[in-house]
Amino acid sequence: MNILGLSFFYHDAAATLLQDGMLIAAAEEERFSRLKHDSGYPLHAIRFCLESGKIQARDLDYVVFYEKPFVKFERILTTALHTAPRSLDLFARAMKNWLVDRLWIKNLLQRELGLDPGRILFSEHHLSHAASTFLCSPFDEAAVLTVDGVGEWATASSGVGKGNTIKIDREIRFPHSLGLLYSVFTAFLGFEVNEGEYKVMGMAPYGEPRYADKVEKLIHVDGDGSFRLDMDYFSYHYSPSQAFTAKFVDLFGPPREPESYFFTKSSGYPSYFGAKPANYDALVKRNEYYADIAASIQAVTEEILLKMVNALQRQTGQRRLCMAGGVALNSVANGRLLKETAFEEIYIQPAAGDSGAALGAALYAYHMILGQPRRFVMDHAYWGKGFDESAIHDTLAEQNICAESFTDEDKLLDRVVDGLSQGKVAGWFQGRFEWGPRALGHRSIIADPRREAMKDIVNTKIKFREPYRPFAPSVLENRAGEFFDLPEAERHFPNRFMLYVVDVKDKAKGQLPAITHVDGSARLQTVRPDTSPRYYRLIEKFGQATGVPVVLNTSFNLRGEPIVTSPADALKTFYNSGLDFLVLDNCIVTKEP
Ligand SMILES: [Fe+2]
């Protein structure tokens, strides 16, 4: 039984393949097309899935799309009618986009894949999210919560998953949306929506939630966790270009200039920003105001999620929770949900946003339509394309690059550990690439976390990121508790996917300055020997050499580009950056003559 799950035409397009209920492949289109957040028809990701399953499109039993286009179109039209004539632009744009292609997904899939219409199914957006988490979780029974910007009508839903089915019994509907509220502040703070939400989360610890009471004016939350926005402050339901109204600006002041440099007293002024501007003090003050706004929306979001999750726990009596939707990528909030609610275990899969709904669509069809029992638990993120040794050697030969090849893994890893402990920064490319937005040790840049200067060094060499983007640690799972406030890390899954932010233990803060954020927290990845054997051994060896079984891990890409996919992408990034050396499977490439 071959089932292809697809999501596209909105955020990150993706394809996944299930064979007899087991996941074979899952990838976002951007990794192949090299267009960040590519939302188009995922031609390359589909090809990759079919190749991985050793099948042709005609062998597909079902293709399942992650949402219902006609219902979504109905929501857009209804909203446009209710907000006319202000919605004229939105209406014109929607008609163009939807009538040209988005409504005709069934025809597109029939044409592209040569399938009978009866084999093409549609799932509901939030049910796809719910299925993407519960149906590949390790739990037989759990509460399920999905929270995002918007699907068809729902912006949040909850219920209970049992065995191979999920019963959703509550939902919150557009325009009331926690995800869209966060996105409005993302836009207000000068970041791109659907991309800059992490930046808001990283900026928050540089401020204080001084304006939480103002944010709370925008949203009313009931005791049962449901909420309503005061739509006088928002215009996203009728404007395609402006998310907030003049009333919002009256309350919070003018928005931050898009992508302007961010620095405060506590961040310092990074060397890669160049010379300090003449009006430095005034800019610091202004940035501190925006950091306070970021802290306020983050704090309010956390409090609302806590209320929603506590209410869900009371309503269901469950001790386990599965979450999905873009808001489930808020790793700071997730860390608090584990610590401060009665749920004892939480499951979130690494692509919790819309790309992951492609997986949910396929799981929904296999278990909930076809009634098949569950067989699959997603316990790692390595579902993308891999490149074998010969592919790597061919790429090196084509580009006339001389690399050192190792047959003895210990020698390879010793060399990497030597380089890292001397302060060098490495590109690290191993096995299949990761599913979801995080690099988890297969397409990573790694460095020594003990050096305070390493943040600046990595930023200068490759990332040119601003100080509010903390670097993450990868730590051996069985040693995580020594350095981070996450007892019994092996019991939990989200930390495998960098989905919890936790406190760095006091004694470790001085040891690990490059991965400790300004508020003393870290977004850790715990690494296991069964799912990431070579990465585990590398960190273990680094620990033996330095006393710290932790490396700094950031995604292997240049700013603004998707994470590298192929050896050729890795080499291009290596030569276009200040990386000191590159580990491509068993080979090490250096820039020395
Ligand atoms: Fe979504």
Coordinates of N, CA, C and O in Angstrom, one line a residue, residues 342-493:
A342 N 0.0 19.6 33.8 CA -0.1 18.2 34.3 C 0.3 17.1 33.3 O 0.3 15.9 33.6
F343 N 0.5 17.6 32.0 CA 1.0 16.6 31.0 C 2.4 16.1 31.4 O 3.3 16.9 31.6
E344 N 2.6 14.8 31.4 CA 3.9 14.3 31.8 C 4.8 14.1 30.6 O 6.0 14.1 30.7
E345 N 4.2 13.9 29.4 CA 5.0 13.7 28.2 C 4.3 14.4 27.1 O 3.1 14.4 27.0
I346 N 5.1 15.0 26.2 CA 4.6 15.7 25.0 C 5.3 15.1 23.8 O 6.5 14.8 23.8
Y347 N 4.5 15.0 22.7 CA 5.2 14.6 21.5 C 4.9 15.6 20.4 O 3.8 16.1 20.3
I348 N 6.0 16.0 19.7 CA 5.8 17.0 18.6 C 6.8 16.4 17.5 O 7.9 16.1 17.9
Q349 N 6.4 16.2 16.3 CA 7.4 15.8 15.3 C 8.1 17.0 14.7 O 7.6 18.1 14.8
P350 N 9.3 16.7 14.1 CA 10.1 17.9 13.7 C 9.5 18.9 12.7 O 9.9 20.0 12.8
A351 N 8.7 18.4 11.8 CA 8.1 19.4 10.9 C 6.7 19.7 11.3 O 5.7 19.3 10.7
A352 N 6.6 20.4 12.5 CA 5.3 20.6 13.1 C 4.4 21.6 12.3 O 3.2 21.7 12.5
G353 N 5.0 22.4 11.4 CA 4.3 23.4 10.6 C 3.6 22.7 9.4 O 3.3 21.5 9.4
D354 N 3.3 23.6 8.4 CA 2.4 23.1 7.3 C 3.1 22.0 6.5 O 2.4 21.2 5.9
S355 N 4.4 22.0 6.4 CA 5.1 20.9 5.6 C 4.7 19.6 6.2 O 4.4 18.6 5.5
G356 N 4.7 19.5 7.5 CA 4.4 18.3 8.2 C 3.0 17.8 8.0 O 2.7 16.6 8.2
A357 N 2.1 18.7 7.6 CA 0.8 18.3 7.4 C 0.7 17.3 6.2 O -0.3 16.5 6.0
A358 N 1.7 17.3 5.3 CA 1.8 16.3 4.2 C 1.9 14.9 4.8 O 1.2 13.9 4.3
L359 N 2.7 14.7 5.9 CA 2.8 13.5 6.6 C 1.5 13.1 7.2 O 1.0 12.0 7.1
G360 N 0.8 14.1 7.8 CA -0.4 13.9 8.5 C -1.5 13.4 7.5 O -2.3 12.6 7.9
A361 N -1.5 14.0 6.3 CA -2.5 13.7 5.3 C -2.4 12.2 5.0 O -3.4 11.5 4.9
A362 N -1.2 11.7 4.8 CA -0.9 10.3 4.4 C -1.3 9.4 5.6 O -2.0 8.3 5.4
L363 N -0.9 9.8 6.8 CA -1.3 8.9 8.0 C -2.8 8.9 8.2 O -3.3 7.8 8.6
Y364 N -3.4 10.0 8.0 CA -4.9 10.1 8.1 C -5.6 9.1 7.2 O -6.4 8.3 7.6
A365 N -5.1 9.1 6.0 CA -5.7 8.2 5.0 C -5.5 6.7 5.4 O -6.4 5.9 5.4
Y366 N -4.3 6.4 5.7 CA -3.9 5.0 6.0 C -4.7 4.5 7.3 O -5.2 3.4 7.3
H367 N -4.7 5.3 8.3 CA -5.3 4.8 9.6 C -6.8 5.1 9.7 O -7.6 4.3 10.1
M368 N -7.2 6.4 9.4 CA -8.5 6.8 9.7 C -9.5 6.5 8.6 O -10.7 6.4 8.8
I369 N -9.0 6.5 7.3 CA -9.9 6.1 6.2 C -9.9 4.6 6.0 O -10.9 3.9 5.9
L370 N -8.7 4.1 5.9 CA -8.5 2.7 5.6 C -8.6 1.8 6.8 O -8.6 0.6 6.7
G371 N -8.5 2.4 8.0 CA -8.7 1.6 9.2 C -7.5 0.7 9.6 O -7.7 -0.2 10.4
Q372 N -6.4 1.0 9.0 CA -5.2 0.1 9.3 C -4.6 0.4 10.7 O -4.7 1.6 11.2
P373 N -4.1 -0.6 11.3 CA -3.5 -0.4 12.7 C -2.2 0.4 12.6 O -1.5 0.5 11.5
R374 N -1.8 1.0 13.7 CA -0.5 1.9 13.7 C 0.7 1.0 13.8 O 0.7 0.0 14.5
R375 N 1.7 1.4 13.0 CA 3.0 0.6 13.0 C 4.2 1.5 13.2 O 5.3 1.0 13.4
F376 N 4.0 2.8 13.0 CA 5.2 3.7 12.8 C 5.3 4.7 13.9 O 4.3 5.4 14.3
V377 N 6.5 4.9 14.5 CA 6.8 6.0 15.4 C 7.9 6.8 14.9 O 9.0 6.3 14.5
M378 N 7.7 8.1 14.8 CA 8.8 8.9 14.3 C 9.8 9.3 15.4 O 9.5 10.1 16.2
D379 N 10.9 8.6 15.5 CA 11.8 8.8 16.6 C 13.1 9.5 16.1 O 14.0 9.6 16.9
H380 N 13.2 9.8 14.8 CA 14.3 10.6 14.3 C 13.8 11.4 13.1 O 12.7 11.2 12.7
A381 N 14.7 12.3 12.7 CA 14.2 13.3 11.7 C 14.9 13.0 10.3 O 14.7 13.8 9.4
Y382 N 15.6 11.9 10.1 CA 16.4 11.7 9.0 C 15.7 11.0 7.8 O 15.9 9.8 7.5
W383 N 14.7 11.7 7.2 CA 13.9 11.2 6.2 C 14.1 11.8 4.8 O 13.4 11.5 3.8
G384 N 15.1 12.7 4.7 CA 15.4 13.3 3.4 C 16.4 12.5 2.6 O 16.6 11.3 2.9
K385 N 16.9 13.1 1.5 CA 17.7 12.3 0.6 C 19.1 12.1 1.2 O 19.7 13.1 1.8
G386 N 19.7 11.0 1.0 CA 21.1 10.7 1.4 C 22.0 10.5 0.1 O 21.4 10.4 -1.0
F387 N 23.3 10.6 0.3 CA 24.2 10.5 -0.8 C 25.3 9.5 -0.4 O 25.9 9.7 0.6
D388 N 25.4 8.5 -1.2 CA 26.4 7.5 -0.8 C 27.8 7.9 -1.1 O 28.0 9.0 -1.7
E389 N 28.8 7.1 -0.7 CA 30.2 7.4 -0.8 C 30.6 7.7 -2.3 O 31.3 8.7 -2.6
S390 N 30.0 6.9 -3.2 CA 30.4 7.1 -4.6 C 29.9 8.5 -5.1 O 30.6 9.1 -5.9
A391 N 28.7 8.8 -4.7 CA 28.1 10.1 -5.1 C 29.0 11.3 -4.6 O 29.3 12.3 -5.4
I392 N 29.5 11.1 -3.4 CA 30.4 12.2 -2.8 C 31.7 12.2 -3.6 O 32.2 13.3 -4.0
H393 N 32.3 11.0 -3.9 CA 33.6 11.0 -4.6 C 33.4 11.6 -6.0 O 34.3 12.3 -6.5
D394 N 32.2 11.3 -6.6 CA 32.0 11.8 -8.0 C 31.9 13.3 -8.0 O 32.5 14.0 -8.9
T395 N 31.3 13.9 -7.0 CA 31.2 15.3 -6.9 C 32.5 15.9 -6.7 O 32.9 16.9 -7.3
L396 N 33.3 15.3 -5.8 CA 34.7 15.9 -5.5 C 35.5 15.8 -6.8 O 36.2 16.7 -7.2
A397 N 35.4 14.7 -7.5 CA 36.2 14.5 -8.8 C 35.8 15.5 -9.8 O 36.6 16.1 -10.5
E398 N 34.4 15.6 -10.0 CA 33.9 16.6 -11.0 C 34.5 18.0 -10.7 O 34.8 18.8 -11.7
Q399 N 34.6 18.4 -9.5 CA 35.0 19.7 -9.1 C 36.5 19.8 -8.9 O 37.0 20.8 -8.4
N400 N 37.2 18.7 -9.2 CA 38.7 18.6 -9.0 C 39.1 19.0 -7.6 O 40.1 19.8 -7.5
I401 N 38.4 18.5 -6.6 CA 38.7 18.9 -5.3 C 39.4 17.7 -4.6 O 39.0 16.5 -4.7
C402 N 40.5 18.0 -4.0 CA 41.3 17.0 -3.3 C 40.9 16.9 -1.9 O 41.0 17.8 -1.1
A403 N 40.3 15.7 -1.5 CA 39.9 15.5 -0.1 C 40.6 14.4 0.5 O 41.1 13.5 -0.2
E404 N 40.7 14.4 1.9 CA 41.3 13.3 2.5 C 40.2 12.3 2.9 O 39.2 12.7 3.5
S405 N 40.4 11.0 2.5 CA 39.3 10.0 2.7 C 39.7 9.1 3.8 O 40.9 8.7 3.9
F406 N 38.8 8.8 4.7 CA 39.2 8.0 5.9 C 38.4 6.7 5.8 O 37.2 6.6 5.6
T407 N 39.1 5.6 6.1 CA 38.4 4.3 6.2 C 38.2 4.0 7.7 O 37.2 3.2 8.0
D408 N 38.9 4.6 8.6 CA 38.8 4.3 10.0 C 38.0 5.5 10.6 O 38.5 6.7 10.7
E409 N 36.8 5.2 11.1 CA 35.9 6.3 11.6 C 36.6 7.0 12.8 O 36.4 8.2 12.9
D410 N 37.3 6.3 13.7 CA 37.9 6.9 14.8 C 38.9 8.0 14.4 O 38.9 9.0 15.0
K411 N 39.6 7.7 13.4 CA 40.6 8.7 12.9 C 39.9 9.9 12.3 O 40.4 11.0 12.6
L412 N 38.9 9.7 11.6 CA 38.1 10.8 11.1 C 37.6 11.7 12.2 O 37.8 12.9 12.2
L413 N 37.0 11.0 13.2 CA 36.3 11.8 14.3 C 37.4 12.5 15.1 O 37.2 13.6 15.6
D414 N 38.5 11.8 15.3 CA 39.6 12.5 16.1 C 40.1 13.7 15.4 O 40.4 14.7 16.1
R415 N 40.2 13.7 14.1 CA 40.6 14.8 13.3 C 39.6 16.0 13.5 O 40.0 17.1 13.7
V416 N 38.3 15.6 13.5 CA 37.3 16.7 13.6 C 37.3 17.3 15.0 O 37.3 18.5 15.2
V417 N 37.5 16.4 16.0 CA 37.6 16.9 17.4 C 38.8 17.8 17.6 O 38.7 18.9 18.2
D418 N 39.9 17.4 17.0 CA 41.1 18.3 17.1 C 40.8 19.7 16.5 O 41.1 20.7 17.1
G419 N 40.2 19.7 15.3 CA 39.9 21.0 14.7 C 39.0 21.8 15.5 O 39.2 23.0 15.7
L420 N 37.9 21.2 16.0 CA 36.9 21.9 16.8 C 37.5 22.5 18.1 O 37.3 23.7 18.4
S421 N 38.3 21.7 18.7 CA 38.9 22.1 20.0 C 40.0 23.2 19.8 O 40.3 23.9 20.7
Q422 N 40.5 23.3 18.5 CA 41.4 24.4 18.2 C 40.6 25.7 17.8 O 41.2 26.7 17.4
G423 N 39.3 25.6 17.9 CA 38.5 26.8 17.6 C 38.1 26.9 16.1 O 37.6 27.9 15.6
K424 N 38.3 25.8 15.4 CA 37.9 25.8 14.0 C 36.4 25.5 13.8 O 35.8 24.9 14.7
V425 N 35.8 26.0 12.8 CA 34.3 25.8 12.5 C 34.2 24.8 11.3 O 34.8 25.0 10.3
A426 N 33.3 23.8 11.5 CA 33.2 22.8 10.5 C 31.9 22.7 9.9 O 30.8 22.9 10.5
G427 N 31.8 22.4 8.6 CA 30.6 21.9 7.9 C 30.5 20.4 8.1 O 31.5 19.7 8.0
W428 N 29.4 19.9 8.5 CA 29.2 18.5 8.9 C 28.0 17.9 8.1 O 26.9 18.3 8.3
F429 N 28.4 17.0 7.2 CA 27.4 16.5 6.2 C 27.4 15.0 6.3 O 28.4 14.3 6.0
Q430 N 26.3 14.4 6.7 CA 26.2 12.9 6.9 C 24.8 12.4 6.6 O 23.8 13.0 7.0
G431 N 24.7 11.3 5.9 CA 23.5 10.6 5.8 C 22.4 11.4 5.1 O 22.6 12.3 4.3
R432 N 21.1 11.0 5.5 CA 19.9 11.7 4.9 C 19.6 13.0 5.6 O 19.8 13.1 6.8
F433 N 19.2 14.0 4.8 CA 18.9 15.3 5.4 C 17.6 15.3 6.3 O 16.8 14.4 6.2
E434 N 17.5 16.3 7.1 CA 16.5 16.3 8.1 C 15.1 16.7 7.6 O 15.1 17.6 6.7
W435 N 14.1 16.2 8.2 CA 12.7 16.6 7.9 C 12.4 17.7 8.9 O 12.6 17.6 10.1
G436 N 11.9 18.9 8.3 CA 11.6 20.0 9.2 C 12.6 21.1 9.1 O 13.6 20.9 8.5
P437 N 12.4 22.2 9.9 CA 13.3 23.3 9.7 C 14.6 23.3 10.4 O 15.4 24.2 10.2
R438 N 14.9 22.3 11.3 CA 16.1 22.3 12.1 C 17.1 21.4 11.5 O 16.8 20.3 11.0
A439 N 18.4 21.8 11.6 CA 19.5 20.9 11.3 C 19.8 20.1 12.5 O 20.0 20.7 13.6
L440 N 19.9 18.8 12.4 CA 20.0 18.0 13.6 C 21.2 17.0 13.5 O 21.1 15.8 13.8
G441 N 22.3 17.6 12.9 CA 23.5 16.8 12.9 C 23.7 16.0 11.6 O 24.6 15.1 11.6
H442 N 22.9 16.2 10.6 CA 23.2 15.6 9.3 C 23.5 16.7 8.3 O 24.2 16.4 7.3
R443 N 23.0 17.9 8.5 CA 23.4 19.0 7.6 C 23.7 20.2 8.5 O 22.9 21.2 8.5
S444 N 24.7 20.1 9.3 CA 25.0 21.1 10.4 C 26.3 21.8 10.3 O 27.2 21.3 9.6
I445 N 26.4 23.0 10.9 CA 27.7 23.6 11.1 C 28.0 23.4 12.6 O 27.1 23.7 13.4
I446 N 29.2 22.9 12.9 CA 29.4 22.6 14.3 C 30.7 23.3 14.7 O 31.6 23.6 13.9
A447 N 30.7 23.6 16.0 CA 31.8 24.4 16.6 C 31.9 24.1 18.1 O 31.0 23.4 18.7
D448 N 33.0 24.7 18.7 CA 33.2 24.5 20.2 C 32.3 25.4 21.0 O 32.5 26.6 20.9
P449 N 31.5 24.9 21.8 CA 30.5 25.7 22.6 C 31.2 26.4 23.8 O 30.5 27.2 24.4
R450 N 32.4 26.0 24.1 CA 33.1 26.5 25.3 C 33.6 27.9 25.1 O 34.1 28.6 26.1
R451 N 33.7 28.4 23.9 CA 34.4 29.6 23.6 C 33.3 30.7 23.5 O 32.5 30.7 22.6
E452 N 33.4 31.7 24.3 CA 32.5 32.9 24.3 C 32.5 33.5 22.9 O 31.5 33.9 22.4
A453 N 33.7 33.6 22.3 CA 33.8 34.3 21.0 C 33.2 33.6 19.9 O 33.1 34.1 18.8
M454 N 32.8 32.3 20.1 CA 32.4 31.5 19.0 C 31.1 32.0 18.3 O 30.9 31.8 17.1
K455 N 30.2 32.7 19.1 CA 29.0 33.2 18.5 C 29.4 34.2 17.4 O 28.9 34.1 16.3
D456 N 30.3 35.1 17.7 CA 30.8 36.1 16.8 C 31.5 35.5 15.6 O 31.4 35.9 14.5
I457 N 32.4 34.4 16.0 CA 33.2 33.8 14.9 C 32.3 33.1 13.9 O 32.4 33.3 12.7
V458 N 31.3 32.3 14.4 CA 30.4 31.6 13.5 C 29.6 32.6 12.7 O 29.4 32.5 11.4
N459 N 29.1 33.7 13.3 CA 28.3 34.7 12.6 C 29.2 35.4 11.5 O 28.7 35.6 10.4
T460 N 30.4 35.7 11.9 CA 31.3 36.4 10.9 C 31.6 35.4 9.7 O 31.7 35.8 8.6
K461 N 31.9 34.2 10.1 CA 32.3 33.2 9.0 C 31.2 32.9 8.1 O 31.4 32.6 6.9
I462 N 30.0 32.8 8.6 CA 29.0 32.2 7.7 C 27.6 32.8 7.9 O 26.9 33.1 6.9
K463 N 27.2 33.0 9.1 CA 25.8 33.3 9.2 C 25.3 34.7 9.1 O 24.2 35.0 8.7
F464 N 26.2 35.6 9.6 CA 25.8 37.1 9.7 C 24.5 37.2 10.3 O 23.7 38.1 9.9
R465 N 24.2 36.4 11.3 CA 22.9 36.5 12.0 C 23.0 37.6 13.0 O 24.1 37.9 13.5
E466 N 21.9 38.1 13.5 CA 21.9 39.0 14.5 C 21.9 38.4 15.9 O 21.6 37.2 16.0
P467 N 22.3 39.1 16.9 CA 22.5 38.5 18.2 C 21.3 37.8 18.8 O 21.5 37.0 19.7
Y468 N 20.1 38.2 18.4 CA 19.0 37.5 18.9 C 18.7 36.1 18.4 O 17.8 35.4 18.8
R469 N 19.6 35.6 17.5 CA 19.4 34.3 17.1 C 20.4 33.4 17.8 O 21.6 33.3 17.4
P470 N 20.1 32.8 18.9 CA 21.0 32.0 19.7 C 21.5 30.7 18.9 O 20.7 30.2 18.1
F471 N 22.7 30.3 19.2 CA 23.1 29.0 18.6 C 22.7 27.9 19.5 O 22.7 28.1 20.8
A472 N 22.4 26.7 19.0 CA 21.9 25.6 19.8 C 23.0 24.6 20.1 O 23.9 24.5 19.4
P473 N 22.8 23.9 21.3 CA 23.7 22.9 21.6 C 23.2 21.5 21.2 O 22.0 21.2 21.3
S474 N 24.1 20.6 20.7 CA 23.8 19.2 20.6 C 24.5 18.5 21.7 O 25.7 18.6 21.9
V475 N 23.8 17.7 22.5 CA 24.4 17.1 23.7 C 24.0 15.6 23.7 O 22.9 15.2 23.2
L476 N 24.9 14.8 24.2 CA 24.6 13.4 24.4 C 23.4 13.2 25.3 O 23.3 13.8 26.3
E477 N 22.4 12.4 24.8 CA 21.2 12.3 25.6 C 21.4 11.9 27.0 O 20.8 12.4 27.9
N478 N 22.3 10.9 27.2 CA 22.5 10.4 28.6 C 23.3 11.3 29.5 O 23.5 11.0 30.6
R479 N 23.8 12.4 28.9 CA 24.6 13.4 29.7 C 23.8 14.7 29.8 O 24.3 15.7 30.4
A480 N 22.7 14.9 29.1 CA 22.0 16.2 29.0 C 21.7 16.7 30.4 O 21.8 17.9 30.6
G481 N 21.3 15.9 31.3 CA 20.9 16.3 32.7 C 22.0 17.0 33.4 O 21.7 17.8 34.4
E482 N 23.2 16.7 33.1 CA 24.3 17.4 33.8 C 24.5 18.9 33.4 O 25.0 19.7 34.2
F483 N 24.0 19.2 32.2 CA 24.2 20.6 31.7 C 22.9 21.4 31.6 O 23.0 22.6 31.6
F484 N 21.8 20.7 31.4 CA 20.5 21.4 31.1 C 19.4 20.9 32.1 O 19.5 19.8 32.5
D485 N 18.5 21.8 32.3 CA 17.4 21.5 33.2 C 16.3 20.7 32.4 O 15.2 21.2 32.1
L486 N 16.7 19.4 32.1 CA 15.7 18.5 31.5 C 16.0 17.1 32.1 O 16.7 16.3 31.5
P487 N 15.4 16.8 33.2 CA 15.6 15.5 33.8 C 15.1 14.4 32.9 O 14.1 14.6 32.2
E488 N 15.7 13.3 33.0 CA 15.3 12.1 32.2 C 15.1 12.4 30.7 O 14.0 12.1 30.2
A489 N 16.1 13.0 30.1 CA 15.9 13.5 28.7 C 15.5 12.3 27.8 O 14.7 12.5 26.9
E490 N 15.9 11.1 28.2 CA 15.6 9.9 27.3 C 14.1 9.6 27.2 O 13.6 8.9 26.3
R491 N 13.3 10.1 28.2 CA 11.9 9.9 28.2 C 11.1 10.8 27.2 O 10.0 10.6 26.9
H492 N 11.8 11.8 26.7 CA 11.1 12.9 25.9 C 11.6 12.9 24.4 O 12.7 12.6 24.1
F493 N 10.6 13.3 23.6 CA 10.9 13.3 22.1 C 11.2 14.7 21.6 O 12.1 14.9 20.8

